[in-house]
Amino acid sequence: MFDSNIAINTTTCLACGNCVDRCIMDNLRVALPPGRQTSPLGVNYQGIMRLVAAGRDEEAARELRRRTAFGGLLAAWGDEKAERSCSRGHRGGSLAMGSVLKWLASTQSAVVYSAPEVRHPSGKTAAVIGSGPAGLQAAMHIRERGHAVTIFEAAGRLSPALAEPSRGGDPIPQDVLEKTAAMIEAAGITVVTGIKADASALSAEFDAVIVCTGSGAEYEAGGYGHVSGNLFAAGSCVKGSAVRGGLQAMASALPAARAVCSFLEGFELDYEQDVRTANGLERFQGLPESAEDLPDAPRIDTDGSDEAAVRAEAARCLGCGRPVERDMTCWYCLPCEVVCPVQAIRVRIPYLIR
Amino acid sequence: MQHLETDLLILGGGSAGCIAAMRALQVNPALRVTIFEKSDITYGGSIARGMDALNIVAIPGRTDAQMYLEAVREMSGGIVDAAPSHVMAERSYALLKEMEGWGVKFPVDENGQYKTLKYHVKGEFQTAMDEPELKAMLVKRALDLGARPVNRVMGIRLLTDGGRIAGAVGLNVRTGQLVVCRAKTVLIASGGVSRFTLPNSGYLYGVYDYPGNTGDGFVLALRAGAGVTGMEYTQRTALIKDSNMPLLAICVTRGAKVLDCEGTVLMEGEVNNINAMNVAFTEGRGPVHIQLSHLPEEKIREIEHILFTTERPVNERFFGGRGIDFRKHDIELWPTEYYLCGGHGLAGIRVNERAETAVPGLYAAGDVASVAKQHLTGAFVFGEIAAEQAVKYCAEQPDTMFSEADVEAVRAEHAERFSAKGRDIEIHEFERKVRRMVADYLVSPKNEYKFSLWNYWSETFAKDLRNVAVHSGHELSKLYEIENLLTCADCSAVAGSFRKESRWGETHRRGDYPARDDANWKCHVVVKLKDGVLTPEKTPISELGEEVIL
């Protein structure tokens, strides 16, 4: 009765999900690759690896930038959870995702550290207290939605803790911190340093306040980081928070930042539901057949500065994610093809009307 | 179940819905605007990409609103309320200028005049436009101003408070979850009834209009107490055989000929006799075909450019696959499917020139509304009008609250339907059968016996609906869609049986009442739900200066 219309080139597909998001007949789903599924920021490693392997670094950097404004910090931290989940783990070692990110952060810094597109000014103001990973993430998200954001940092400089050696890790390199700070400024976020801000005083002055002071577990926060009135908190200053490390702190600030935006725009705090649920993205279910036949290849260790090694490592990506046609409802309207960055999807006209 | 709260809830993020969101936020930037969009808002709606023309523009010095009103009345058998069509034409030039401000390209000739094309009987209202990214541009503007889309959600029930609108319940078409949204005012902009009959190709979604349009808005409005009209206007257009994509106006307004099988020219240069194509088929002189081979190369290239880039780019693949080159081969047209839609026909929720329906706080715009043959211009102008009215309404009216019992009733029905256990009808089989019966009994030539046979099937389908196996959220949304389609078909049966005359050529031709009867039937047939029964009534046609009776 039905004909399968959607052909996917699995050797080039980035699993970015653009086609799935844009299909107006709800005909497509994406099997998420494991790295993207486990990455706290949802970074699409399959897409990045395939683009870097093909020498398309600028596009790879854009794919990274699409998920996070803090690709530089992520490259310095590494994405341990995502690497652990990689299907290559048992086939020569998981992909060196952090190394490839470092390559992009150094060679494509104009893209990786590009300032966000900011929406039409809303006329609302928000204060962010603290400029650690959670504070930076919260500030950036709220700013992108068109609200005026001021960061208050008690120390004399932005993100002081990141410049110090942390548990088991090196300090973030100075150039990464500088470029990140420059992006914050370019986004139009005001930074006030050297002042120990008082949350309740700022509550009267700003439309919303979000505390991200990084420690102390002093705030009793309900769902979405709401403390009371127009006061929110995120990261490890929330009581009972299990946040460990910069990357987790950063990711944990997102739900709270979304709630702050909803609050500022007059909506309820839980307005934005889980995007993955809403979009019906599917869990990774085993390797694609084509990947099963590939020979094992050992991991190439590199610090991300050797181009040949980086490209060879990126080429080890098995490409576990892909979109699939689900409901055979294609209207052959083609937005899926238009939004595919690598022409990996092709719509055939259904046989009945071919 | 997710709970939302907003000021203006828009059901449908297509052309009308998006411009309404934009307009509302321009008038009141503090307004909360939420859009339920069944697909994804970027390309959702009948205009997934762009359009080749803004269909109705009254350009000062060349045409005017009065001329347009006369044209649309002549093309609609006189069944047109004056004020809505008049106000649309009046605002059309300002709309064009506004769209130019967004960056939309309207080509001009060597004298700097907008290129216009002849589609209407009285003058050249159709104005050429060249914008393959129209929908994406519109969406970006709406979101930039702060509109909040909720993608993959279709409206399945309106909530009211003492007769006044109070919100809606939506269904996520992927997950099958319910979303309850409290709202001060609701705008229905969810398109026409596209999946009405089966197209000849046999492919369920191979239809002319966006296949997600299943008359959801018509049914929402009916149940809330508003009227629908023009449901007997079962429209059938000659489309490209099998692919059912549009191109008639694009080719003919650029010099193409439409011929019957004997080579008789039915139209050339202007789309002035669509009915002749239907008659040719009925009398055995089909299929009709479009001839372009006499046109100069540059005209053919212009047509190819429009067909292959702007509206449905897949045309290129379709014609390529069949080896059709316009320089050598004709394009075969068949009248293959029927649909209901206020954009091309007369079917829609009854609205006046303020986009108001009979329910306080409920507005309708675009293909779902009854503004005759309004096309894209109507969707845009009435989207804006509805938004302006809704903003005013929000400011003047106190808060409302729907009853929890109403939500509970929707939830219980939803839970009952969301199951495959012990049920033996597959959803696509159900849809196929419903649409085949619609085509058998509800389109021209119509007669009383056919309507009575439909009534049997309508009752049968109402029972079968409870026996459809639902395996996923997506299939559940299909079940709601087909239920809407059935209700629209019932309205069409009621209205078609009530109008005991023939009008609009093949669109409403009754074998048992073959003559047009202006003395008794120069009026609207409005269907409302009264005590659970679809009830037709005659409603007079209003002139300029008179109130439209809703």
mmCIF file of C-alpha atoms in Angstrom, chain B residues 38 154 190-196 210-219 431 435 477-478 480-486 488:
data_model
loop_
_atom_site.group_PDB
_atom_site.id
_atom_site.type_symbol
_atom_site.label_atom_id
_atom_site.label_comp_id
_atom_site.label_asym_id
_atom_site.label_seq_id
_atom_site.Cartn_x
_atom_site.Cartn_y
_atom_site.Cartn_z
ATOM 1 C CA LYS B 38 0.434 20.559 14.266
ATOM 2 C CA MET B 154 -3.184 20.112 17.258
ATOM 3 C CA SER B 190 -5.976 25.749 11.094
ATOM 4 C CA GLY B 191 -6.719 25.599 7.362
ATOM 5 C CA GLY B 192 -9.381 23.895 5.297
ATOM 6 C CA VAL B 193 -10.330 20.273 4.740
ATOM 7 C CA SER B 194 -7.674 18.902 2.455
ATOM 8 C CA ARG B 195 -7.971 15.143 3.021
ATOM 9 C CA PHE B 196 -11.662 15.107 2.056
ATOM 10 C CA TYR B 210 -1.321 20.655 3.034
ATOM 11 C CA PRO B 211 -2.488 17.166 4.089
ATOM 12 C CA GLY B 212 -2.385 18.126 7.759
ATOM 13 C CA ASN B 213 -5.485 20.236 7.164
ATOM 14 C CA THR B 214 -8.330 17.961 8.178
ATOM 15 C CA GLY B 215 -11.020 20.454 9.101
ATOM 16 C CA ASP B 216 -9.953 20.549 12.762
ATOM 17 C CA GLY B 217 -10.959 24.204 13.080
ATOM 18 C CA PHE B 218 -14.406 23.741 11.532
ATOM 19 C CA VAL B 219 -15.232 21.110 14.150
ATOM 20 C CA GLU B 431 -9.188 6.730 6.502
ATOM 21 C CA ARG B 435 -12.639 9.198 2.086
ATOM 22 C CA SER B 477 -3.767 12.139 16.182
ATOM 23 C CA LYS B 478 -4.867 10.525 12.912
ATOM 24 C CA TYR B 480 -8.891 12.688 15.812
ATOM 25 C CA GLU B 481 -8.205 13.978 12.297
ATOM 26 C CA ILE B 482 -10.514 11.456 10.665
ATOM 27 C CA GLU B 483 -13.218 12.153 13.214
ATOM 28 C CA ASN B 484 -12.981 15.825 12.174
ATOM 29 C CA LEU B 485 -13.093 14.854 8.542
ATOM 30 C CA LEU B 486 -16.262 12.839 9.218
ATOM 31 C CA CYS B 488 -17.074 18.044 8.042
#
